[in-house]
């Protein structure tokens, strides 16, 4: 049984491959990548796969039974790109797709949701088995700013008192690996996020606590 992962050289995709390696043998994992030169450390079969080249995708999916479709990062192009993947998967006989969507994609006011909803609908209409993982915010969206906050003396944001229930990418990756290796998740839609919430002021206070330097939150 072959499980393929798109975006396997990305931050999330790399973790998904690592989490899959804990659950199935490396020979059963295929990394589908736009940039094969970046994939040598994955230690699994690597196949070239570009969401913008539908004519090459069906062949790249040959023999793949299950697919983790990690949403692309070209906002505005993604619905078309994801549709290309779903169509090629159908032609190649892929029997199950796990798709990484957006938390509460069907009800959120975030403008990012439209492409995810279009993809979810295309997936449901495709006749391929599906599991939808509606991923919340990555914790790394904020931890990446800690160095700048320390250098500049404040954590800067524009979230006001907004509550954030983020989770680390590796946790979302584990969810994807668990989902695609357990048939009981077929047909399910999961909302995934952290168990608890924090505000950016809470985060600044925690950075201050951990570093011993006063880092206030400055709301733009
Ligand atoms: N939940 C959140 O907080 C959050 C935040 C940001 C993004 N996201 C979404 O989650 C996805 C995964 O996150 P991430 O951090 O892993 O993003 P990332 O590091 O930017 O990875 C995106 C992956 O998509 C691949 N890709 C982009 N365009 C492609 C194309 N035309 N054909 C084939 N592959 C293509 C990239 O390939 P290369 O390695 O060749 O560049 C990369 O491997 C993002 O793409 C985005 O949809 C979620």
Short mmCIF file of N, CA, C and O in Angstrom, two decimals, residues 56-193:
data_model
loop_
_atom_site.label_atom_id
_atom_site.label_comp_id
_atom_site.label_asym_id
_atom_site.label_seq_id
_atom_site.Cartn_x
_atom_site.Cartn_y
_atom_site.Cartn_z
N UNK A 56 1.29 16.03 -16.07
CA UNK A 56 2.30 15.09 -15.53
C UNK A 56 1.83 14.39 -14.25
O UNK A 56 2.48 13.48 -13.75
N UNK A 57 0.70 14.84 -13.72
CA UNK A 57 0.33 14.41 -12.36
C UNK A 57 -0.19 12.98 -12.29
O UNK A 57 0.10 12.26 -11.33
N UNK A 58 -0.98 12.58 -13.28
CA UNK A 58 -1.58 11.24 -13.22
C UNK A 58 -0.48 10.18 -13.20
O UNK A 58 -0.51 9.24 -12.40
N UNK A 59 0.53 10.38 -14.06
CA UNK A 59 1.65 9.41 -14.10
C UNK A 59 2.40 9.41 -12.76
O UNK A 59 2.81 8.36 -12.27
N UNK A 60 2.55 10.61 -12.17
CA UNK A 60 3.29 10.69 -10.89
C UNK A 60 2.54 9.99 -9.76
O UNK A 60 3.14 9.62 -8.76
N UNK A 61 1.23 9.80 -9.95
CA UNK A 61 0.42 9.16 -8.90
C UNK A 61 0.23 7.66 -9.16
O UNK A 61 -0.52 7.00 -8.42
N UNK A 62 0.90 7.13 -10.16
CA UNK A 62 0.73 5.71 -10.49
C UNK A 62 1.07 4.84 -9.28
O UNK A 62 2.10 5.03 -8.64
N UNK A 63 0.18 3.91 -8.97
CA UNK A 63 0.42 2.97 -7.87
C UNK A 63 0.15 3.54 -6.49
O UNK A 63 0.29 2.83 -5.49
N UNK A 64 -0.23 4.82 -6.41
CA UNK A 64 -0.51 5.43 -5.10
C UNK A 64 -1.94 5.07 -4.68
O UNK A 64 -2.88 5.25 -5.44
N UNK A 65 -2.08 4.55 -3.46
CA UNK A 65 -3.40 4.18 -2.95
C UNK A 65 -4.03 5.31 -2.13
O UNK A 65 -5.22 5.54 -2.20
N UNK A 66 -3.19 5.97 -1.35
CA UNK A 66 -3.69 7.00 -0.44
C UNK A 66 -2.82 8.25 -0.59
O UNK A 66 -1.61 8.15 -0.76
N UNK A 67 -3.48 9.40 -0.47
CA UNK A 67 -2.77 10.66 -0.73
C UNK A 67 -3.06 11.67 0.37
O UNK A 67 -4.22 11.91 0.71
N UNK A 68 -2.00 12.25 0.93
CA UNK A 68 -2.16 13.42 1.80
C UNK A 68 -1.95 14.64 0.92
O UNK A 68 -0.84 14.88 0.43
N UNK A 69 -3.02 15.39 0.70
CA UNK A 69 -2.94 16.61 -0.11
C UNK A 69 -2.78 17.79 0.85
O UNK A 69 -3.73 18.19 1.54
N UNK A 70 -1.57 18.32 0.89
CA UNK A 70 -1.29 19.49 1.72
C UNK A 70 -1.58 20.73 0.88
O UNK A 70 -1.06 20.86 -0.24
N UNK A 71 -2.43 21.59 1.41
CA UNK A 71 -2.83 22.77 0.65
C UNK A 71 -1.61 23.56 0.19
O UNK A 71 -0.62 23.68 0.92
N UNK A 72 -1.68 24.11 -1.02
CA UNK A 72 -0.58 24.88 -1.57
C UNK A 72 -0.45 26.24 -0.90
O UNK A 72 -1.29 26.65 -0.10
N UNK A 73 0.62 26.95 -1.25
CA UNK A 73 0.87 28.24 -0.60
C UNK A 73 0.74 29.43 -1.54
O UNK A 73 1.07 30.55 -1.17
N UNK A 74 0.23 29.19 -2.77
CA UNK A 74 0.04 30.31 -3.70
C UNK A 74 -1.42 30.76 -3.61
O UNK A 74 -2.29 30.27 -4.34
N UNK A 75 -1.66 31.70 -2.68
CA UNK A 75 -3.04 32.14 -2.43
C UNK A 75 -3.61 32.73 -3.73
O UNK A 75 -2.95 33.50 -4.42
N UNK A 76 -4.82 32.34 -4.05
CA UNK A 76 -5.47 32.79 -5.30
C UNK A 76 -5.37 31.75 -6.40
O UNK A 76 -6.16 31.75 -7.33
N UNK A 77 -4.38 30.87 -6.29
CA UNK A 77 -4.18 29.82 -7.32
C UNK A 77 -4.59 28.45 -6.79
O UNK A 77 -4.62 27.47 -7.53
N UNK A 78 -4.87 28.38 -5.49
CA UNK A 78 -4.93 27.06 -4.86
C UNK A 78 -6.14 26.22 -5.25
O UNK A 78 -6.02 25.00 -5.39
N UNK A 79 -7.31 26.86 -5.44
CA UNK A 79 -8.49 26.06 -5.79
C UNK A 79 -8.23 25.30 -7.09
O UNK A 79 -8.47 24.10 -7.19
N UNK A 80 -7.69 26.03 -8.09
CA UNK A 80 -7.38 25.40 -9.38
C UNK A 80 -6.32 24.32 -9.20
O UNK A 80 -6.43 23.22 -9.74
N UNK A 81 -5.28 24.64 -8.43
CA UNK A 81 -4.19 23.67 -8.22
C UNK A 81 -4.70 22.40 -7.52
O UNK A 81 -4.37 21.28 -7.91
N UNK A 82 -5.51 22.60 -6.49
CA UNK A 82 -6.02 21.43 -5.75
C UNK A 82 -6.96 20.61 -6.64
O UNK A 82 -6.97 19.38 -6.57
N UNK A 83 -7.74 21.32 -7.47
CA UNK A 83 -8.62 20.61 -8.40
C UNK A 83 -7.79 19.75 -9.35
O UNK A 83 -8.14 18.59 -9.63
N UNK A 84 -6.67 20.29 -9.82
CA UNK A 84 -5.76 19.51 -10.68
C UNK A 84 -5.34 18.21 -9.99
O UNK A 84 -5.29 17.14 -10.60
N UNK A 85 -5.01 18.34 -8.70
CA UNK A 85 -4.54 17.15 -7.96
C UNK A 85 -5.67 16.13 -7.82
O UNK A 85 -5.48 14.94 -8.05
N UNK A 86 -6.85 16.62 -7.46
CA UNK A 86 -7.99 15.71 -7.24
C UNK A 86 -8.34 14.99 -8.54
O UNK A 86 -8.58 13.78 -8.55
N UNK A 87 -8.34 15.75 -9.64
CA UNK A 87 -8.69 15.14 -10.94
C UNK A 87 -7.65 14.07 -11.32
O UNK A 87 -8.00 12.97 -11.74
N UNK A 88 -6.38 14.40 -11.15
CA UNK A 88 -5.32 13.43 -11.48
C UNK A 88 -5.41 12.21 -10.57
O UNK A 88 -5.21 11.07 -11.02
N UNK A 89 -5.74 12.43 -9.31
CA UNK A 89 -5.86 11.31 -8.36
C UNK A 89 -6.98 10.38 -8.80
O UNK A 89 -6.84 9.15 -8.74
N UNK A 90 -8.07 10.96 -9.26
CA UNK A 90 -9.19 10.14 -9.74
C UNK A 90 -8.75 9.29 -10.93
O UNK A 90 -9.03 8.08 -10.98
N UNK A 91 -8.04 9.91 -11.87
CA UNK A 91 -7.59 9.17 -13.06
C UNK A 91 -6.59 8.09 -12.69
O UNK A 91 -6.53 7.04 -13.33
N UNK A 92 -5.77 8.35 -11.68
CA UNK A 92 -4.73 7.39 -11.29
C UNK A 92 -5.25 6.28 -10.39
O UNK A 92 -4.51 5.36 -10.05
N UNK A 93 -6.52 6.40 -9.97
CA UNK A 93 -7.08 5.34 -9.13
C UNK A 93 -6.74 5.46 -7.65
O UNK A 93 -6.85 4.47 -6.92
N UNK A 94 -6.34 6.67 -7.22
CA UNK A 94 -6.11 6.88 -5.78
C UNK A 94 -7.45 6.66 -5.07
O UNK A 94 -8.48 7.16 -5.51
N UNK A 95 -7.43 5.91 -3.97
CA UNK A 95 -8.73 5.57 -3.36
C UNK A 95 -9.09 6.43 -2.16
O UNK A 95 -10.22 6.40 -1.70
N UNK A 96 -8.14 7.26 -1.69
CA UNK A 96 -8.46 8.03 -0.47
C UNK A 96 -7.55 9.25 -0.40
O UNK A 96 -6.33 9.12 -0.60
N UNK A 97 -8.13 10.41 -0.14
CA UNK A 97 -7.34 11.64 0.00
C UNK A 97 -7.62 12.26 1.37
O UNK A 97 -8.77 12.42 1.78
N UNK A 98 -6.56 12.58 2.07
CA UNK A 98 -6.65 13.38 3.30
C UNK A 98 -6.20 14.79 2.93
O UNK A 98 -5.08 14.98 2.43
N UNK A 99 -7.05 15.77 3.15
CA UNK A 99 -6.76 17.15 2.73
C UNK A 99 -6.62 18.06 3.96
O UNK A 99 -7.44 18.01 4.87
N UNK A 100 -5.60 18.91 3.94
CA UNK A 100 -5.42 19.87 5.04
C UNK A 100 -6.14 21.17 4.71
O UNK A 100 -5.71 21.93 3.86
N UNK A 101 -7.25 21.40 5.39
CA UNK A 101 -8.08 22.58 5.15
C UNK A 101 -7.84 23.61 6.25
O UNK A 101 -6.76 23.64 6.87
N UNK A 102 -8.82 24.44 6.48
CA UNK A 102 -8.71 25.56 7.43
C UNK A 102 -9.77 25.41 8.53
O UNK A 102 -10.91 25.03 8.24
N UNK A 103 -9.38 25.74 9.75
CA UNK A 103 -10.29 25.61 10.89
C UNK A 103 -11.64 26.30 10.59
O UNK A 103 -11.67 27.46 10.18
N UNK A 104 -12.71 25.58 10.80
CA UNK A 104 -14.08 26.09 10.57
C UNK A 104 -14.21 26.73 9.18
O UNK A 104 -14.80 27.81 9.03
N UNK A 105 -13.66 26.05 8.18
CA UNK A 105 -13.66 26.62 6.82
C UNK A 105 -15.05 26.97 6.34
O UNK A 105 -15.22 27.90 5.54
N UNK A 106 -16.06 26.27 6.84
CA UNK A 106 -17.42 26.51 6.35
C UNK A 106 -18.12 27.67 7.04
O UNK A 106 -19.18 28.11 6.59
N UNK A 107 -17.54 28.21 8.11
CA UNK A 107 -18.25 29.29 8.81
C UNK A 107 -17.36 30.48 9.17
O UNK A 107 -17.86 31.53 9.55
N UNK A 108 -16.05 30.34 9.01
CA UNK A 108 -15.15 31.44 9.38
C UNK A 108 -15.31 32.62 8.42
O UNK A 108 -15.71 32.44 7.27
N UNK A 109 -15.00 33.82 8.93
CA UNK A 109 -15.01 34.99 8.06
C UNK A 109 -13.64 35.25 7.42
O UNK A 109 -13.47 36.20 6.67
N UNK A 110 -12.66 34.40 7.72
CA UNK A 110 -11.33 34.56 7.12
C UNK A 110 -11.41 34.46 5.59
O UNK A 110 -12.01 33.51 5.08
N UNK A 111 -10.78 35.39 4.91
CA UNK A 111 -10.87 35.35 3.44
C UNK A 111 -10.07 34.20 2.84
O UNK A 111 -10.17 33.92 1.66
N UNK A 112 -9.27 33.52 3.65
CA UNK A 112 -8.53 32.35 3.16
C UNK A 112 -9.45 31.15 2.94
O UNK A 112 -9.06 30.17 2.29
N UNK A 113 -10.67 31.22 3.49
CA UNK A 113 -11.51 30.01 3.54
C UNK A 113 -12.05 29.60 2.18
O UNK A 113 -12.28 28.41 1.94
N UNK A 114 -12.27 30.57 1.28
CA UNK A 114 -12.94 30.26 0.02
C UNK A 114 -12.26 29.14 -0.76
O UNK A 114 -12.92 28.20 -1.22
N UNK A 115 -10.95 29.22 -0.89
CA UNK A 115 -10.23 28.20 -1.67
C UNK A 115 -10.32 26.83 -0.99
O UNK A 115 -10.38 25.80 -1.66
N UNK A 116 -10.32 26.85 0.33
CA UNK A 116 -10.42 25.57 1.05
C UNK A 116 -11.81 24.96 0.87
O UNK A 116 -11.95 23.76 0.68
N UNK A 117 -12.86 25.82 0.93
CA UNK A 117 -14.22 25.29 0.75
C UNK A 117 -14.40 24.75 -0.66
O UNK A 117 -15.02 23.70 -0.86
N UNK A 118 -13.87 25.47 -1.65
CA UNK A 118 -13.96 24.99 -3.04
C UNK A 118 -13.28 23.63 -3.15
O UNK A 118 -13.79 22.72 -3.81
N UNK A 119 -12.14 23.49 -2.50
CA UNK A 119 -11.41 22.22 -2.55
C UNK A 119 -12.20 21.12 -1.84
O UNK A 119 -12.32 20.00 -2.35
N UNK A 120 -12.73 21.45 -0.66
CA UNK A 120 -13.51 20.44 0.07
C UNK A 120 -14.68 19.95 -0.79
O UNK A 120 -14.98 18.75 -0.85
N UNK A 121 -15.35 20.90 -1.47
CA UNK A 121 -16.51 20.51 -2.29
C UNK A 121 -16.08 19.65 -3.48
O UNK A 121 -16.74 18.67 -3.82
N UNK A 122 -14.95 20.03 -4.10
CA UNK A 122 -14.44 19.24 -5.23
C UNK A 122 -14.08 17.82 -4.79
O UNK A 122 -14.33 16.84 -5.49
N UNK A 123 -13.52 17.74 -3.60
CA UNK A 123 -13.13 16.43 -3.06
C UNK A 123 -14.37 15.57 -2.81
O UNK A 123 -14.42 14.39 -3.21
N UNK A 124 -15.38 16.17 -2.21
CA UNK A 124 -16.59 15.41 -1.91
C UNK A 124 -17.29 14.97 -3.19
O UNK A 124 -17.91 13.90 -3.23
N UNK A 125 -17.20 15.80 -4.23
CA UNK A 125 -17.87 15.47 -5.50
C UNK A 125 -17.07 14.48 -6.34
O UNK A 125 -17.58 13.95 -7.32
N UNK A 126 -15.82 14.24 -5.96
CA UNK A 126 -14.92 13.45 -6.82
C UNK A 126 -15.21 11.95 -6.81
O UNK A 126 -14.80 11.22 -7.70
N UNK A 127 -15.90 11.50 -5.77
CA UNK A 127 -16.13 10.07 -5.64
C UNK A 127 -14.98 9.34 -4.96
O UNK A 127 -15.07 8.15 -4.66
N UNK A 128 -13.88 10.06 -4.70
CA UNK A 128 -12.73 9.47 -3.97
C UNK A 128 -13.06 9.57 -2.47
O UNK A 128 -13.65 10.56 -2.02
N UNK A 129 -12.68 8.55 -1.70
CA UNK A 129 -12.84 8.67 -0.24
C UNK A 129 -12.04 9.87 0.25
O UNK A 129 -10.96 10.15 -0.29
N UNK A 130 -12.55 10.52 1.27
CA UNK A 130 -11.83 11.71 1.76
C UNK A 130 -11.85 11.77 3.27
O UNK A 130 -12.73 11.20 3.94
N UNK A 131 -10.87 12.48 3.81
CA UNK A 131 -10.87 12.93 5.21
C UNK A 131 -10.39 14.37 5.16
O UNK A 131 -9.41 14.68 4.46
N UNK A 132 -11.10 15.24 5.86
CA UNK A 132 -10.72 16.65 5.84
C UNK A 132 -10.21 17.04 7.22
O UNK A 132 -10.90 16.86 8.23
N UNK A 133 -8.99 17.54 7.23
CA UNK A 133 -8.37 18.02 8.47
C UNK A 133 -8.36 19.53 8.43
O UNK A 133 -7.57 20.13 7.69
N UNK A 134 -9.27 20.15 9.16
CA UNK A 134 -9.34 21.62 9.15
C UNK A 134 -8.36 22.14 10.20
O UNK A 134 -8.70 22.25 11.39
N UNK A 135 -7.15 22.43 9.74
CA UNK A 135 -6.07 22.82 10.64
C UNK A 135 -6.23 24.26 11.13
O UNK A 135 -6.49 25.17 10.33
N UNK A 136 -6.02 24.45 12.41
CA UNK A 136 -5.97 25.80 12.97
C UNK A 136 -4.61 26.44 12.72
O UNK A 136 -3.79 25.94 11.95
N UNK A 137 -4.40 27.55 13.40
CA UNK A 137 -3.15 28.32 13.23
C UNK A 137 -1.96 27.53 13.72
O UNK A 137 -2.05 26.80 14.69
N UNK A 138 -0.82 27.72 13.05
CA UNK A 138 0.42 27.12 13.54
C UNK A 138 0.99 27.98 14.67
O UNK A 138 1.07 29.21 14.54
N UNK A 139 1.47 27.34 15.72
CA UNK A 139 2.17 28.08 16.77
C UNK A 139 3.39 28.78 16.20
O UNK A 139 3.75 29.88 16.62
N UNK A 140 4.00 28.16 15.18
CA UNK A 140 5.20 28.73 14.57
C UNK A 140 4.93 30.08 13.89
O UNK A 140 5.87 30.84 13.63
N UNK A 141 3.65 30.37 13.60
CA UNK A 141 3.35 31.69 13.03
C UNK A 141 3.80 32.79 13.99
O UNK A 141 4.07 33.92 13.58
N UNK A 142 3.84 32.45 15.28
CA UNK A 142 4.23 33.43 16.31
C UNK A 142 5.64 33.21 16.82
O UNK A 142 6.37 34.17 17.06
N UNK A 143 6.02 31.95 17.01
CA UNK A 143 7.36 31.72 17.57
C UNK A 143 8.44 32.24 16.63
O UNK A 143 9.52 32.62 17.07
N UNK A 144 8.12 32.29 15.34
CA UNK A 144 9.08 32.84 14.38
C UNK A 144 9.38 34.31 14.62
O UNK A 144 10.38 34.83 14.12
N UNK A 145 8.53 34.98 15.40
CA UNK A 145 8.74 36.41 15.67
C UNK A 145 9.44 36.68 17.00
O UNK A 145 9.65 37.85 17.36
N UNK A 146 9.77 35.61 17.72
CA UNK A 146 10.34 35.84 19.06
C UNK A 146 11.70 36.53 18.97
O UNK A 146 11.99 37.46 19.75
N UNK A 147 12.52 36.09 18.02
CA UNK A 147 13.84 36.72 17.88
C UNK A 147 13.72 38.21 17.62
O UNK A 147 14.42 39.04 18.23
N UNK A 148 12.80 38.57 16.74
CA UNK A 148 12.59 39.99 16.43
C UNK A 148 12.06 40.76 17.63
O UNK A 148 12.44 41.91 17.86
N UNK A 149 11.19 40.09 18.41
CA UNK A 149 10.64 40.75 19.61
C UNK A 149 11.76 41.02 20.61
O UNK A 149 11.83 42.10 21.21
N UNK A 150 12.65 40.06 20.76
CA UNK A 150 13.77 40.25 21.71
C UNK A 150 14.70 41.35 21.22
O UNK A 150 15.18 42.17 21.99
N UNK A 151 14.94 41.37 19.89
CA UNK A 151 15.83 42.39 19.34
C UNK A 151 15.21 43.78 19.44
O UNK A 151 15.91 44.76 19.69
N UNK A 152 13.88 43.84 19.25
CA UNK A 152 13.22 45.15 19.20
C UNK A 152 12.62 45.59 20.52
O UNK A 152 12.13 46.72 20.64
N UNK A 153 12.57 44.70 21.50
CA UNK A 153 12.08 45.07 22.83
C UNK A 153 10.58 45.02 22.99
O UNK A 153 10.04 45.45 24.02
N UNK A 154 9.84 44.52 22.00
CA UNK A 154 8.38 44.38 22.13
C UNK A 154 7.90 43.32 21.15
O UNK A 154 8.52 43.10 20.10
N UNK A 155 6.80 42.66 21.51
CA UNK A 155 6.17 41.73 20.57
C UNK A 155 5.07 42.51 19.88
O UNK A 155 4.14 43.01 20.52
N UNK A 156 5.18 42.63 18.57
CA UNK A 156 4.25 43.47 17.81
C UNK A 156 3.24 42.60 17.08
O UNK A 156 3.59 41.58 16.50
N UNK A 157 1.97 43.00 17.16
CA UNK A 157 0.93 42.25 16.46
C UNK A 157 -0.28 43.12 16.24
O UNK A 157 -0.28 44.32 16.57
N UNK A 158 -1.33 42.53 15.70
CA UNK A 158 -2.55 43.30 15.46
C UNK A 158 -3.78 42.47 15.81
O UNK A 158 -4.83 42.64 15.23
N UNK A 159 -3.62 41.58 16.77
CA UNK A 159 -4.72 40.67 17.12
C UNK A 159 -5.55 41.18 18.29
O UNK A 159 -6.51 40.53 18.70
N UNK A 160 -5.19 42.35 18.85
CA UNK A 160 -5.94 42.87 20.00
C UNK A 160 -5.97 41.83 21.11
O UNK A 160 -4.94 41.25 21.46
N UNK A 161 -7.18 41.60 21.63
CA UNK A 161 -7.34 40.57 22.68
C UNK A 161 -7.81 39.25 22.10
O UNK A 161 -8.34 38.40 22.82
N UNK A 162 -7.63 39.08 20.80
CA UNK A 162 -8.07 37.85 20.15
C UNK A 162 -7.45 36.62 20.78
O UNK A 162 -6.28 36.63 21.17
N UNK A 163 -8.27 35.58 20.91
CA UNK A 163 -7.81 34.33 21.53
C UNK A 163 -7.33 33.38 20.44
O UNK A 163 -8.02 33.17 19.45
N UNK A 164 -6.15 32.82 20.66
CA UNK A 164 -5.50 31.98 19.64
C UNK A 164 -5.32 30.57 20.21
O UNK A 164 -4.72 30.40 21.27
N UNK A 165 -5.89 29.60 19.52
CA UNK A 165 -5.72 28.19 19.94
C UNK A 165 -4.84 27.50 18.91
O UNK A 165 -5.32 26.69 18.11
N UNK A 166 -3.58 27.85 18.92
CA UNK A 166 -2.67 27.30 17.90
C UNK A 166 -2.15 25.93 18.32
O UNK A 166 -2.31 25.51 19.47
N UNK A 167 -1.54 25.25 17.37
CA UNK A 167 -0.83 24.00 17.66
C UNK A 167 0.42 23.96 16.80
O UNK A 167 0.47 24.60 15.73
N UNK A 168 1.40 23.22 17.26
CA UNK A 168 2.65 23.11 16.50
C UNK A 168 2.42 22.32 15.21
O UNK A 168 1.58 21.41 15.18
N UNK A 169 3.17 22.66 14.18
CA UNK A 169 3.01 21.92 12.91
C UNK A 169 3.15 20.42 13.11
O UNK A 169 2.46 19.64 12.47
N UNK A 170 4.07 20.03 13.98
CA UNK A 170 4.31 18.59 14.13
C UNK A 170 3.07 17.89 14.66
O UNK A 170 2.83 16.71 14.34
N UNK A 171 2.24 18.59 15.42
CA UNK A 171 1.00 17.98 15.91
C UNK A 171 0.00 17.79 14.78
O UNK A 171 -0.68 16.76 14.68
N UNK A 172 -0.12 18.81 13.90
CA UNK A 172 -1.00 18.65 12.73
C UNK A 172 -0.47 17.54 11.82
O UNK A 172 -1.25 16.80 11.20
N UNK A 173 0.85 17.42 11.75
CA UNK A 173 1.45 16.38 10.91
C UNK A 173 1.13 15.00 11.47
O UNK A 173 0.80 14.06 10.73
N UNK A 174 1.19 14.88 12.78
CA UNK A 174 0.85 13.60 13.41
C UNK A 174 -0.61 13.25 13.11
O UNK A 174 -0.93 12.09 12.80
N UNK A 175 -1.47 14.26 13.18
CA UNK A 175 -2.89 14.02 12.87
C UNK A 175 -3.05 13.48 11.45
O UNK A 175 -3.82 12.54 11.21
N UNK A 176 -2.33 14.06 10.50
CA UNK A 176 -2.43 13.61 9.11
C UNK A 176 -1.96 12.17 8.97
O UNK A 176 -2.58 11.35 8.28
N UNK A 177 -0.86 11.85 9.65
CA UNK A 177 -0.31 10.48 9.56
C UNK A 177 -1.25 9.48 10.22
O UNK A 177 -1.46 8.38 9.72
N UNK A 178 -1.83 9.88 11.35
CA UNK A 178 -2.78 8.99 12.03
C UNK A 178 -4.00 8.78 11.13
O UNK A 178 -4.49 7.66 10.95
N UNK A 179 -4.51 9.87 10.56
CA UNK A 179 -5.74 9.78 9.76
C UNK A 179 -5.55 8.86 8.56
O UNK A 179 -6.39 7.99 8.30
N UNK A 180 -4.46 9.02 7.83
CA UNK A 180 -4.30 8.29 6.57
C UNK A 180 -3.94 6.82 6.80
O UNK A 180 -3.99 6.01 5.86
N UNK A 181 -3.60 6.46 8.02
CA UNK A 181 -3.25 5.06 8.29
C UNK A 181 -4.34 4.33 9.07
O UNK A 181 -4.12 3.20 9.52
N UNK A 182 -5.50 4.95 9.23
CA UNK A 182 -6.58 4.30 9.99
C UNK A 182 -7.90 4.55 9.26
O UNK A 182 -8.41 5.67 9.23
N UNK A 183 -8.45 3.48 8.69
CA UNK A 183 -9.63 3.60 7.84
C UNK A 183 -10.85 4.17 8.56
O UNK A 183 -11.79 4.63 7.92
N UNK A 184 -10.83 4.14 9.90
CA UNK A 184 -12.00 4.66 10.63
C UNK A 184 -12.16 6.18 10.43
O UNK A 184 -13.20 6.74 10.73
N UNK A 185 -11.13 6.82 9.88
CA UNK A 185 -11.21 8.27 9.67
C UNK A 185 -11.80 8.64 8.30
O UNK A 185 -12.00 9.82 8.02
N UNK A 186 -12.06 7.64 7.48
CA UNK A 186 -12.64 7.93 6.15
C UNK A 186 -13.98 8.64 6.30
O UNK A 186 -14.82 8.26 7.11
N UNK A 187 -14.18 9.66 5.46
CA UNK A 187 -15.47 10.36 5.44
C UNK A 187 -15.64 11.38 6.55
O UNK A 187 -16.68 12.03 6.66
N UNK A 188 -14.62 11.56 7.38
CA UNK A 188 -14.74 12.47 8.53
C UNK A 188 -14.16 13.86 8.22
O UNK A 188 -13.25 14.00 7.39
N UNK A 189 -14.70 14.84 8.92
CA UNK A 189 -14.16 16.21 8.86
C UNK A 189 -13.78 16.57 10.29
O UNK A 189 -14.62 16.51 11.19
N UNK A 190 -12.51 16.90 10.50
CA UNK A 190 -12.03 17.21 11.85
C UNK A 190 -11.60 18.68 11.95
O UNK A 190 -10.91 19.19 11.06
N UNK A 191 -12.00 19.33 13.03
CA UNK A 191 -11.51 20.67 13.35
C UNK A 191 -10.33 20.49 14.31
O UNK A 191 -10.51 19.92 15.39
N UNK A 192 -9.14 20.93 13.93
CA UNK A 192 -7.94 20.67 14.73
C UNK A 192 -7.33 21.98 15.22
O UNK A 192 -7.13 22.91 14.43
N UNK A 193 -7.02 22.04 16.50
CA UNK A 193 -6.40 23.25 17.07
C UNK A 193 -5.79 22.88 18.41
O UNK A 193 -5.88 21.73 18.84
#
